Coordinates of C-alpha atoms in Angstrom, one line a residue:
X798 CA 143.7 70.4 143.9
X799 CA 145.2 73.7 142.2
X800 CA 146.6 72.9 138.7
X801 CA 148.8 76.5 137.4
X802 CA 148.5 74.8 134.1
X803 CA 144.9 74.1 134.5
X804 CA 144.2 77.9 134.8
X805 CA 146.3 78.8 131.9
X806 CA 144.1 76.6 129.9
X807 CA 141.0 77.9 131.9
X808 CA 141.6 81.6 130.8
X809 CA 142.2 80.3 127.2
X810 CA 139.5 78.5 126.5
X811 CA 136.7 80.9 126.3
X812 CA 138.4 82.2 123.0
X813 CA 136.4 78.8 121.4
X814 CA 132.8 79.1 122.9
X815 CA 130.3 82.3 123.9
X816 CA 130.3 85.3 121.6
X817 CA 132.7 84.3 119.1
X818 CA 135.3 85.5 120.6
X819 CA 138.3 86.9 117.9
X820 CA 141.0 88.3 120.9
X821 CA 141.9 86.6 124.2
X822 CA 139.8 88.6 126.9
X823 CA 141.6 91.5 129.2
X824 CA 141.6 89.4 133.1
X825 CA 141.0 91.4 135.3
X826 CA 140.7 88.8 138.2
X827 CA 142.8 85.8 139.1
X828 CA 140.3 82.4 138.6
X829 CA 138.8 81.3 142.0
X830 CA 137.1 78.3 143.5
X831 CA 134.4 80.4 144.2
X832 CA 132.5 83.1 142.6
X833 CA 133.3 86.4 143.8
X834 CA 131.2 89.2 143.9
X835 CA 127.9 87.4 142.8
X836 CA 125.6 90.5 144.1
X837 CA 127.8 93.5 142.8
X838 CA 128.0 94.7 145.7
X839 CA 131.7 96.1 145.1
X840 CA 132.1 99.0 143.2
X841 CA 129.4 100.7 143.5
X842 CA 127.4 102.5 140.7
X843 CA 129.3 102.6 136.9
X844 CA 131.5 100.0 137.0
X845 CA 131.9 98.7 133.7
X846 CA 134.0 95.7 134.7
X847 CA 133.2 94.2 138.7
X848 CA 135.5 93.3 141.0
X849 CA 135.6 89.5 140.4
X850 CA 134.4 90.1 136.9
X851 CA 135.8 90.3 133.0
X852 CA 133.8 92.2 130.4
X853 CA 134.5 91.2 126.8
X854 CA 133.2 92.4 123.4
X855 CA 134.2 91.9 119.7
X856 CA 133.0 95.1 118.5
X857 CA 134.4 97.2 121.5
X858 CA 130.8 97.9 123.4
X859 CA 132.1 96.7 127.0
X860 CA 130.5 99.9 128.3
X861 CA 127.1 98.5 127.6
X862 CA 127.2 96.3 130.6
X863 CA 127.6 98.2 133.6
X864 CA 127.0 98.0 137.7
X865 CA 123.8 100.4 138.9
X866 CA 121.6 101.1 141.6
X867 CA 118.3 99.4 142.3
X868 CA 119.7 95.9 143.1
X869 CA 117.5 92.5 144.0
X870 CA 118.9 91.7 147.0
X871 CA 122.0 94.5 147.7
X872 CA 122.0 98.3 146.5
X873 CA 123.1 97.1 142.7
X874 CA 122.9 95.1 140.0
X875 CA 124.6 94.2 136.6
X876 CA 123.0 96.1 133.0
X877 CA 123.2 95.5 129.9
X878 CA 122.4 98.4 128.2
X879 CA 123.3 100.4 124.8
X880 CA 121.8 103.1 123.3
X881 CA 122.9 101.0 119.7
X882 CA 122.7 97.6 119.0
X883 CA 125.5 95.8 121.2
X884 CA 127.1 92.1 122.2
X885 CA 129.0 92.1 125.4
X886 CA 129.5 89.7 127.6
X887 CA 130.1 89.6 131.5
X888 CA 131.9 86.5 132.2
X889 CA 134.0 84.8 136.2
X890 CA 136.5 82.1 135.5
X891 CA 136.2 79.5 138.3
X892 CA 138.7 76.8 138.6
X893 CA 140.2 74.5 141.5
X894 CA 136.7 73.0 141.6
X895 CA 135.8 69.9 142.6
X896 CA 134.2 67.6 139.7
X897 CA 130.3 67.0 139.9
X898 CA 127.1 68.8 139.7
X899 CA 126.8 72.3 140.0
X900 CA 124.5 75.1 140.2
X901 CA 124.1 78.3 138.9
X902 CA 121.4 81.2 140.1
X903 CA 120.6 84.2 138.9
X904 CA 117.9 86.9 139.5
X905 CA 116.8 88.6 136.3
X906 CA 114.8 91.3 134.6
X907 CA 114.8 92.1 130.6
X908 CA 112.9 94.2 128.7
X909 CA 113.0 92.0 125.8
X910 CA 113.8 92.2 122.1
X911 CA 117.2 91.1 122.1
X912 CA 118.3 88.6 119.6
X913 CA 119.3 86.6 122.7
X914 CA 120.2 87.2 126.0
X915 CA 121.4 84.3 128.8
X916 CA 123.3 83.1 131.6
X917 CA 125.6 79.9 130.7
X918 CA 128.0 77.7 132.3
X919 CA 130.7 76.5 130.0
X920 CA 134.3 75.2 129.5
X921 CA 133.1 72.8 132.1
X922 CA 134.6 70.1 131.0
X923 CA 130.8 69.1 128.4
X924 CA 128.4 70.9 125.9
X925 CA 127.6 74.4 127.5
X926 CA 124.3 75.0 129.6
X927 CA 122.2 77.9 128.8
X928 CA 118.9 79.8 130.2
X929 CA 117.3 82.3 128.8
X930 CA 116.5 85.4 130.8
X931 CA 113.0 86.0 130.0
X932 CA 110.9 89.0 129.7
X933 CA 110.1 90.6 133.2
X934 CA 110.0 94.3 132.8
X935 CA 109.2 95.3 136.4
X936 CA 109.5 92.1 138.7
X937 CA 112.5 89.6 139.6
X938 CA 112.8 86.3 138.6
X939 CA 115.1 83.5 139.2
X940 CA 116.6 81.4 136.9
X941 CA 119.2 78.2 137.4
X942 CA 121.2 76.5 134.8
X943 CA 123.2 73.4 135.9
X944 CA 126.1 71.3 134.5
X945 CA 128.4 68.5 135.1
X946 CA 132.4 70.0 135.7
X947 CA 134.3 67.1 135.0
X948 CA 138.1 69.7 134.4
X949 CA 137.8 71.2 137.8
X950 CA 136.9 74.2 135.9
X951 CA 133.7 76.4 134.9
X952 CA 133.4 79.8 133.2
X953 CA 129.9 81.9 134.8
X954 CA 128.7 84.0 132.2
X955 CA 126.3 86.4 131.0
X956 CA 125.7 87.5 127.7
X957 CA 123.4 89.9 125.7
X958 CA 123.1 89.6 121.4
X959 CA 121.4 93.1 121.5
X960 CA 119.1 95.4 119.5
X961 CA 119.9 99.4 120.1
X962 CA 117.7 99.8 123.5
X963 CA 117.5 96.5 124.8
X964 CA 118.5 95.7 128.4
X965 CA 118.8 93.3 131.5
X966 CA 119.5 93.6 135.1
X967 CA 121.4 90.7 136.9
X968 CA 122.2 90.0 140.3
X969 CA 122.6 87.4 143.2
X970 CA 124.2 85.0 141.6
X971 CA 125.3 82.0 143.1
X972 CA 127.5 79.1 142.0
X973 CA 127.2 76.1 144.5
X974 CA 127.0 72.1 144.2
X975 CA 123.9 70.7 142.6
X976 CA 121.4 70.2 139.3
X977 CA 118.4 71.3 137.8
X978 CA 116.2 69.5 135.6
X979 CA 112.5 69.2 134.5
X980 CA 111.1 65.5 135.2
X981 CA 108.0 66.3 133.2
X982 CA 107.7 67.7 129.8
X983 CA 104.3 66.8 128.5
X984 CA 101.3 67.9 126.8
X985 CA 97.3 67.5 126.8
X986 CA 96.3 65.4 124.2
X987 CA 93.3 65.1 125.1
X988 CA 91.5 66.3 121.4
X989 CA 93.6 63.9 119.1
X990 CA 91.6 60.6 118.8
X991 CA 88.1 62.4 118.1
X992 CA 90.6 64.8 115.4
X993 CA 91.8 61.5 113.7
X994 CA 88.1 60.5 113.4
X995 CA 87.2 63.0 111.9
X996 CA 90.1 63.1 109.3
X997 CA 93.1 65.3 111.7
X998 CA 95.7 64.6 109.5
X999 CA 99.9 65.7 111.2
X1000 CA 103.0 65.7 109.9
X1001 CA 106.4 65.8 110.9
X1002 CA 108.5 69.0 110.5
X1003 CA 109.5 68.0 107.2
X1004 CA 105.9 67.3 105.8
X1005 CA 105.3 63.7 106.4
X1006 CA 102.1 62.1 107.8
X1007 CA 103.1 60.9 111.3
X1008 CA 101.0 59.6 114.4
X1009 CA 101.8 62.8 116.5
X1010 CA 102.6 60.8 119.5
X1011 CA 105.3 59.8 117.8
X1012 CA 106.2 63.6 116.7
X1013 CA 106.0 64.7 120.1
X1014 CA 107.8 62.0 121.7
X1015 CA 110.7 62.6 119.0
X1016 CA 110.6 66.4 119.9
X1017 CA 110.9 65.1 123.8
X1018 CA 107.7 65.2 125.1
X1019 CA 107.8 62.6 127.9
X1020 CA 104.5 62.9 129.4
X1021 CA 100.6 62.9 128.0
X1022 CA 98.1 64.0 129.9
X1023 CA 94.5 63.1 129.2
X1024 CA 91.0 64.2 130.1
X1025 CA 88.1 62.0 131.0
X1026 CA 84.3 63.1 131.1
X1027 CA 81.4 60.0 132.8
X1028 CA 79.3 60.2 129.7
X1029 CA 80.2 63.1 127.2
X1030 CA 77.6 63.9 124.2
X1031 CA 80.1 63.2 121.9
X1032 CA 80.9 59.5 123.2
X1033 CA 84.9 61.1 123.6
X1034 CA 87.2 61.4 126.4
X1035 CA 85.2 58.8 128.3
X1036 CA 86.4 55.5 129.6
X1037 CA 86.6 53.6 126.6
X1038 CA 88.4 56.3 124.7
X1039 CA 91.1 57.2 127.6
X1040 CA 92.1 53.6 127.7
X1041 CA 92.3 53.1 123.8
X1042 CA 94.4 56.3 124.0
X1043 CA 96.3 55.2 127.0
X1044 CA 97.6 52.3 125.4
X1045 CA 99.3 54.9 122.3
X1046 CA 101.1 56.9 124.8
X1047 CA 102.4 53.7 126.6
X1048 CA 103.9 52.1 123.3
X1049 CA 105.2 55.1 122.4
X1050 CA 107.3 55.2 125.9
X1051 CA 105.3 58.5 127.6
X1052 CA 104.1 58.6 130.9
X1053 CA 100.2 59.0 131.7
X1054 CA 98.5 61.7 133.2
X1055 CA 94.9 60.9 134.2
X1056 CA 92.9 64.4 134.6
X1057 CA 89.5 63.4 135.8
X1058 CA 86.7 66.2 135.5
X1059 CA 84.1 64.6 137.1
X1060 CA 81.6 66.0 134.7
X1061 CA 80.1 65.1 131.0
X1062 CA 82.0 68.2 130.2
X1063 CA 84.1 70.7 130.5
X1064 CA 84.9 71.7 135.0
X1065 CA 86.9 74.7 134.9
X1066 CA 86.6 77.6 137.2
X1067 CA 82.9 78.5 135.8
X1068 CA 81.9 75.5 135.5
X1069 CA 81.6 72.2 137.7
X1070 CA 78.4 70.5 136.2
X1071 CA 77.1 67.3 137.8
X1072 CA 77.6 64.2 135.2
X1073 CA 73.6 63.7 134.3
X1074 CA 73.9 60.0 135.8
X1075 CA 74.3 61.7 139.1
X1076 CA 72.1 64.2 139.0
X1077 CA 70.2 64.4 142.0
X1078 CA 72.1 62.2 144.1
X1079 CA 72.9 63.2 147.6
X1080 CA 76.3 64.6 148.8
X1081 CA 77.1 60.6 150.0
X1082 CA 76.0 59.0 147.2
X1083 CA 78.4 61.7 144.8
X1084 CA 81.0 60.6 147.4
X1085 CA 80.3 56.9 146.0
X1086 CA 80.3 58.0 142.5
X1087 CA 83.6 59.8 142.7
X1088 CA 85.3 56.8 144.6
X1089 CA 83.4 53.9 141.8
X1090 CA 84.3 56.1 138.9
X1091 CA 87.7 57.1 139.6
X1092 CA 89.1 52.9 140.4
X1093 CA 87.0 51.6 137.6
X1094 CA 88.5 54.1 134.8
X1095 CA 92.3 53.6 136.9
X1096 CA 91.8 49.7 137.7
X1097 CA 91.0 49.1 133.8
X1098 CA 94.2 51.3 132.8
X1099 CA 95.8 48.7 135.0
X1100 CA 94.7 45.7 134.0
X1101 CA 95.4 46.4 130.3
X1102 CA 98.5 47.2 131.4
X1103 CA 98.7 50.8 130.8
X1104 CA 98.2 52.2 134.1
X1105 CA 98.0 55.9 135.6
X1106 CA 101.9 57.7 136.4
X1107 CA 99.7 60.1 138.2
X1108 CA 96.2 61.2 138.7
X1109 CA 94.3 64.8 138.7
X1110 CA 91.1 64.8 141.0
X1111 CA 89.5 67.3 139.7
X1112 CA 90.1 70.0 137.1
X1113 CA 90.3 73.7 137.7
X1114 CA 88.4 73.1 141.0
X1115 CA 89.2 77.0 142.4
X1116 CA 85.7 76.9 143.0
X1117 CA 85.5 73.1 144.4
X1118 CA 83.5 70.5 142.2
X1119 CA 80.6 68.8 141.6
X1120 CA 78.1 71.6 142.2
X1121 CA 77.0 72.8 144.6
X1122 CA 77.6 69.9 147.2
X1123 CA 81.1 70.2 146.1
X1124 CA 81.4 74.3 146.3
X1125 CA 84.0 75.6 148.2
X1126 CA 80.8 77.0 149.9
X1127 CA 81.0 73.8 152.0
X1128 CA 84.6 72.7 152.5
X1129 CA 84.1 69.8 154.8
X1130 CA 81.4 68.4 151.8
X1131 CA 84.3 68.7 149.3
X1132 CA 87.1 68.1 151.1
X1133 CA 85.1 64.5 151.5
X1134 CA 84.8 64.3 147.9
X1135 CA 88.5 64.5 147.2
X1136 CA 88.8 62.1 149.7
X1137 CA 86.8 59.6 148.4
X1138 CA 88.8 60.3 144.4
X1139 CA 92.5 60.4 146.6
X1140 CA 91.4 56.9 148.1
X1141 CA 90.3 55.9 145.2
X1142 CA 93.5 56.3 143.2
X1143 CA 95.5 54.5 146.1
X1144 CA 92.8 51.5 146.2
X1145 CA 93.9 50.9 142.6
X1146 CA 97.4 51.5 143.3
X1147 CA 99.2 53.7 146.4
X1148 CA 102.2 54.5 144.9
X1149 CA 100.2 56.9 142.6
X1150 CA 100.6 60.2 143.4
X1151 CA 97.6 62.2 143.4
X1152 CA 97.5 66.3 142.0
X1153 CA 95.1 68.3 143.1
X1154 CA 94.7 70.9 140.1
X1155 CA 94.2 74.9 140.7
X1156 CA 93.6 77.8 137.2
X1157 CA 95.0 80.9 138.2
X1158 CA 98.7 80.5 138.6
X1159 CA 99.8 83.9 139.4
X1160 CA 97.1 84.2 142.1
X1161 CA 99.3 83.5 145.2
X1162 CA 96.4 85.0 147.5
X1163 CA 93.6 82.7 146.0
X1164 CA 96.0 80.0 146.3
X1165 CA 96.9 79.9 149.3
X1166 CA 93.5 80.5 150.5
X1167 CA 92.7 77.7 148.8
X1168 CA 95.3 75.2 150.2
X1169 CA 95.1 76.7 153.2
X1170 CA 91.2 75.5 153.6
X1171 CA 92.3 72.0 152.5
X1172 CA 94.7 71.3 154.2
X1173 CA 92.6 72.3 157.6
X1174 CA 89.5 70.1 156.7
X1175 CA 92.1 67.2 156.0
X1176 CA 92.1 67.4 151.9
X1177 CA 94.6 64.7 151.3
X1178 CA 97.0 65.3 148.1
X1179 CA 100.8 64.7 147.1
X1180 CA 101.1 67.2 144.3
X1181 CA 100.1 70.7 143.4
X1182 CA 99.4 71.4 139.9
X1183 CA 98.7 75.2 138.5
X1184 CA 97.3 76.6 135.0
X1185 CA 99.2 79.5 134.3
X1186 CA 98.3 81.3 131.1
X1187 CA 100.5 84.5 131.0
X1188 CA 97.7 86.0 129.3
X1189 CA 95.2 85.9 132.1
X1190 CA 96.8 84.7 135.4
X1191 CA 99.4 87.4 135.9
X1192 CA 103.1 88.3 135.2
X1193 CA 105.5 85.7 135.1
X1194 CA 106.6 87.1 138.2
X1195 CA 103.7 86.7 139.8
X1196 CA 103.4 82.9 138.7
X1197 CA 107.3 82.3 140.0
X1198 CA 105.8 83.8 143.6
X1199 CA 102.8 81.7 143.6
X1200 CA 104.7 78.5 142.4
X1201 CA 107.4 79.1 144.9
X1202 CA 105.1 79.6 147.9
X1203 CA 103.0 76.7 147.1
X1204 CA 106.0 74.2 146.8
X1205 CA 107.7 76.0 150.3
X1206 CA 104.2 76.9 151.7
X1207 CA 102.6 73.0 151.2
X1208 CA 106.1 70.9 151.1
X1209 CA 104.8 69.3 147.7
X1210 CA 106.1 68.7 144.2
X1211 CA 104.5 71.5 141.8
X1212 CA 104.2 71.6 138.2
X1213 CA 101.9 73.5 135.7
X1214 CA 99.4 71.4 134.7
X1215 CA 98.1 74.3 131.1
X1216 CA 99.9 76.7 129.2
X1217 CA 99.8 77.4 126.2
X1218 CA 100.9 80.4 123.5
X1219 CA 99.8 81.4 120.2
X1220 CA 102.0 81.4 117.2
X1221 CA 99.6 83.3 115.1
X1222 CA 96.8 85.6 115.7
X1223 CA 93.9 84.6 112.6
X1224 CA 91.9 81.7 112.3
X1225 CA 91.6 78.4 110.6
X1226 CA 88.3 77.7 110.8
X1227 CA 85.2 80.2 111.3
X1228 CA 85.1 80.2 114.7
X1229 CA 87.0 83.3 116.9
X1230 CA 90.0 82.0 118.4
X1231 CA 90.4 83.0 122.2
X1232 CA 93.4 84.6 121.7
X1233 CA 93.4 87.1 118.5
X1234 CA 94.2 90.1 119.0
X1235 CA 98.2 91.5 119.5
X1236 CA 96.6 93.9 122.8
X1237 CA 95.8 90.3 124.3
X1238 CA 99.3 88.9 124.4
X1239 CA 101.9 88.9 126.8
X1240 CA 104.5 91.7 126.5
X1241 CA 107.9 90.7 124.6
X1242 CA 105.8 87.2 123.6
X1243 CA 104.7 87.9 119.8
X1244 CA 102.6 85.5 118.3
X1245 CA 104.7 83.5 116.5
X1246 CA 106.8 80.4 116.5
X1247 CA 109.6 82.0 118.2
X1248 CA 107.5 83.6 120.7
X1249 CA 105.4 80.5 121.3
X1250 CA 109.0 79.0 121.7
X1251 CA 110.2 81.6 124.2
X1252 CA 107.6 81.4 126.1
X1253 CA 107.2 77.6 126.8
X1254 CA 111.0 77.9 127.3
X1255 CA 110.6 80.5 130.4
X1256 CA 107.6 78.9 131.6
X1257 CA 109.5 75.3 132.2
X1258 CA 112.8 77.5 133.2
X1259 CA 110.3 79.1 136.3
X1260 CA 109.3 75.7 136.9
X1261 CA 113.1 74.4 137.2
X1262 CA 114.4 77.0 139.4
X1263 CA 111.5 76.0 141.8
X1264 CA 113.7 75.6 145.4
X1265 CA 114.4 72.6 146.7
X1266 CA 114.2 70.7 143.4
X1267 CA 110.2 70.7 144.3
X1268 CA 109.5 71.8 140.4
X1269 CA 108.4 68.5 138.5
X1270 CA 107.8 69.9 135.1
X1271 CA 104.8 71.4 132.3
X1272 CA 102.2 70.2 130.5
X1273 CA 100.7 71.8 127.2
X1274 CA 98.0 72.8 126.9
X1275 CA 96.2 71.8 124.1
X1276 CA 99.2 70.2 121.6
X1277 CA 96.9 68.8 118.8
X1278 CA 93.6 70.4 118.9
X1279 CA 93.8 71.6 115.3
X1280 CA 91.3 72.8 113.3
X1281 CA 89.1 69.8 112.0
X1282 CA 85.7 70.0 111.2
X1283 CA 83.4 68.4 114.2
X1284 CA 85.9 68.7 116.3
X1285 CA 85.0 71.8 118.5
X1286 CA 84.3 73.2 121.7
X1287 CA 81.5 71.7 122.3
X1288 CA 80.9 67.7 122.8
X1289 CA 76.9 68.0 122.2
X1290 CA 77.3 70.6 118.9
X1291 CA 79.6 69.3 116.0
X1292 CA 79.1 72.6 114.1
X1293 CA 81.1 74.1 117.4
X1294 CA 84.1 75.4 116.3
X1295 CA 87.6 75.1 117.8
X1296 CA 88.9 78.1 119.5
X1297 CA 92.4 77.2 120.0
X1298 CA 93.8 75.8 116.6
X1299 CA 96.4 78.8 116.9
X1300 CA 97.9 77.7 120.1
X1301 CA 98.5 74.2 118.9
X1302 CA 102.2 72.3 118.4
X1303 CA 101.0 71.3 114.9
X1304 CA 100.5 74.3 112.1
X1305 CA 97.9 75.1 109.9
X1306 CA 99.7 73.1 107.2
X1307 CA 99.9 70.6 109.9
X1308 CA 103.3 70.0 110.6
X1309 CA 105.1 70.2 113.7
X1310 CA 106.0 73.6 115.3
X1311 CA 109.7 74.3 115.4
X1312 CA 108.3 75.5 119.3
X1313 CA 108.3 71.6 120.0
X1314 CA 111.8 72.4 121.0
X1315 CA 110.7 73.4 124.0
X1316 CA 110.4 69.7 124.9
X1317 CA 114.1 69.4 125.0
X1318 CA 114.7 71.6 128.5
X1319 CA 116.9 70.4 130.1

């Protein structure tokens, strides 16, 4: 029902939230049930203030946002844009709603560097709900933010805390009934009971020695994922290991992520080595091995009561698994093989779902070329899961476009099973980190703890705006693989050295990374 009062107080009540507002807002537009003019459409090119819309800033800048050409979907957009620094803010007043859930999409492009830029839902009735546009200098992305209207009100808005330069373009919004929401916010932890060994020492923010399980989960993390090699040099990330590990992440109230390799070591995309107790074993007898391994390491996490909340057969198999009889050189030979790990982890128990795992996130051709081929030689899965490192696998662009298709394209649940970001660029230890050089990062993304925090925040908001509600959430990729002496690259050299210490969650002083936050997306 339409309240008069309601809407008084609606146009009032933005003075106490959004860019500090010091004087009531001009209106331009009477409130509406609906939001009006979402693609900006009307008006045409230079419209400082759209039909539908209200432009507001303290300092007087309301002509740095501004209606242009070159829309997403129509002929224009919304910018934010000033040739000196600038805060303005483009904001709808929406009122007469029904209470419940509701939805908010946008299609975005920045060219980074502000001090923040965001869509938001607020006055709502609860705490305002933000997303951060991220970087995207060329391509569109789409964003969501959801909240709960409980005053039969909402205020749409999109604001820019700008450096002299800085822009955004926005368009398509839409405002209809629904949520967002990431089920899964987890990391690899794969490296932390050989780094304790060894003498890994973390601390909480504030300096304290900690078990980091317990850091993480206080930071949010809801979800561990862990590896598990047949017979590893190192006598790590094998059976016995997963399962004493397993039971940490259980008391500590996580979820379990089993990520089998099927190797002694590492299976990525260049590499899908043969465990050396099956070597030489024929393309049925691997099938055996697959199926014995995979229920004996899941039927023990049951029975000590600690069992699998979902199961990866296979790790970065672009290239299949288990070579060669498992190459994608012979589909129907590994299609069998995931088969016999996918009936495996339902022997055990079927309400498991099952991932089948994919590097290359921003690859939508090699992607689909390679569901496509599974999915016609019968490859049975419930759950897609991409490793999307914005450093080698594309724009994040190009990963939204490959996520998307592979949710719509497969109807399954999708979530990025690595990513990772460095928040510095020099070493720990002796050996050359992966990442160390600034011509190797992702632009707008420095290396450091803000930009390791912006970017897991954009990562997870691609994940949530996933259609249909298909995106289940990230893992991190590698959360406490510090630096610690023996506990390197390689499982057969303990003078290997760890590449990765700089893209951690714990810092060189080893306490927890502010960019933990990133745990708490909504």
């Amino acid at each position: 029902m339409f309240h008069p009062r309601r809407t008084l107080r609606a146009l009032l009540l933005p003075l106490a939230a959004g860019l500090a507002l010091t004087a009531p807002p001009a209106q331009t537009a009477q409130a509406a049930a609906t939001l009006t003019n979402g693609g900006f459409e009307a008006g045409g090119t230079g419209t400082a203030t759209p039909a539908g819309w209200s432009t507001y800033s303290a300092a007087g800048q309301n002509s740095a946002s501004f209606t242009e050409s070159g829309g997403h979907g129509g002929g224009y957009r919304l910018s934010h844009y000033s040739a000196a620094a600038y805060k303005v803010e483009t904001y709808q007043y929406l009122s007469g709603l029904t209470n419940g859930a509701y939805r908010l999409t946008a299609w975005v492009r920045s060219g980074g560097g502000q001090k923040s830029a965001y869509i938001a839902l607020k006055n709502c009735g609860g705490a305002e709900q933000r997303t951060d546009i991220p970087v995207s200098s060329s391509g569109w992305i789409r964003i969501v933010t959801s909240v709960a209207v409980t005053n039969n009100q909402c205020t749409v808005g999109i604001t820019s805390d700008a450096n002299a330069g800085n822009w955004i373009n926005v368009d398509d919004l839409t405002f209809a009934p629904g949520s967002t929401g990431l089920t899964v916010k987890g990391s690899d932890v794969s490296s932390l009971v050989k780094s304790e060994a060894l003498g890994g020492v973390y601390r909480s923010g504030s300096g304290a020695a900690q078990d980091p399980l317990a850091v993480l989960r206080n930071a949010g993390q809801n979800y561990a994922r862990l590896k598990v090699w047949v017979n590893p040099a190192d006598g790590y990330n094998n059976k016995a290991r997963v399962l004493a590990a397993a039971k940490r992440v259980k008391a500590r109230g996580m979820k379990l992520l089993v990520d089998f390799h099927y190797s002694d070591t590492w299976a990525d995309p260049g590499a899908q080595t043969v465990p050396s107790a099956w070597a030489g074993h024929s393309y049925s007898q691997l099938k055996s091995d697959v199926h014995q391994h995979t229920q004996d390491v899941l039927g023990a996490l049951k029975a000590q009561g600690t069992a699998a909340d979902m199961v990866q057969v296979g790790n970065e198999i672009n290239g299949g698994m288990l070579w060669s009889a498992g190459s994608t050189d012979n589909w129907s030979q590994l299609a069998g093989l995931l088969n016999s790990g996918y009936s495996a982890v339902k022997a055990v128990d079927s309400a498991t779902p099952v991932a089948l795992h994919l590097a290359k996130g921003g690859d939508l051709a090699g992607t689909r070329w390679w569901f496509d081929n599974a999915v016609s030689h019968g490859v049975k899965f419930d759950v897609i899961g991409l490793s999307y490192y914005g450093y080698w696998h594309g724009t994040l662009a190009d990963f939204q476009t490959t996520l998307d298709d592979a949710a719509t394209r497969y109807a399954k649940p999708v979530y990025v099973a690595e990513t990772a970001y460095p928040f510095r660029l020099d070493s720990e230890d002796a050996h050359e980190n992966i990442i160390d050089l600034s011509s190797e990062l992702v632009s707008g993304y420095p290396a450091s703890v803000s930009g390791q925090t912006r970017w897991m925040n954009d990562v997870a908001s691609i994940v949530e705006a996933v259609p249909n509600g298909r995106g289940l959430g990230v893992f991190y990729w590698e959360s406490t693989w510090t630096a610690v002496a023996g506990n390197g690259w390689d499982p057969a050299d303990a003078s290997s050295g760890n590449g990765w210490e700089n893209q951690a969650l714990f810092g060189y002083d080893d306490r927890a990374l502010s960019s933990m936050s990133w745990f708490g997306h909504r």
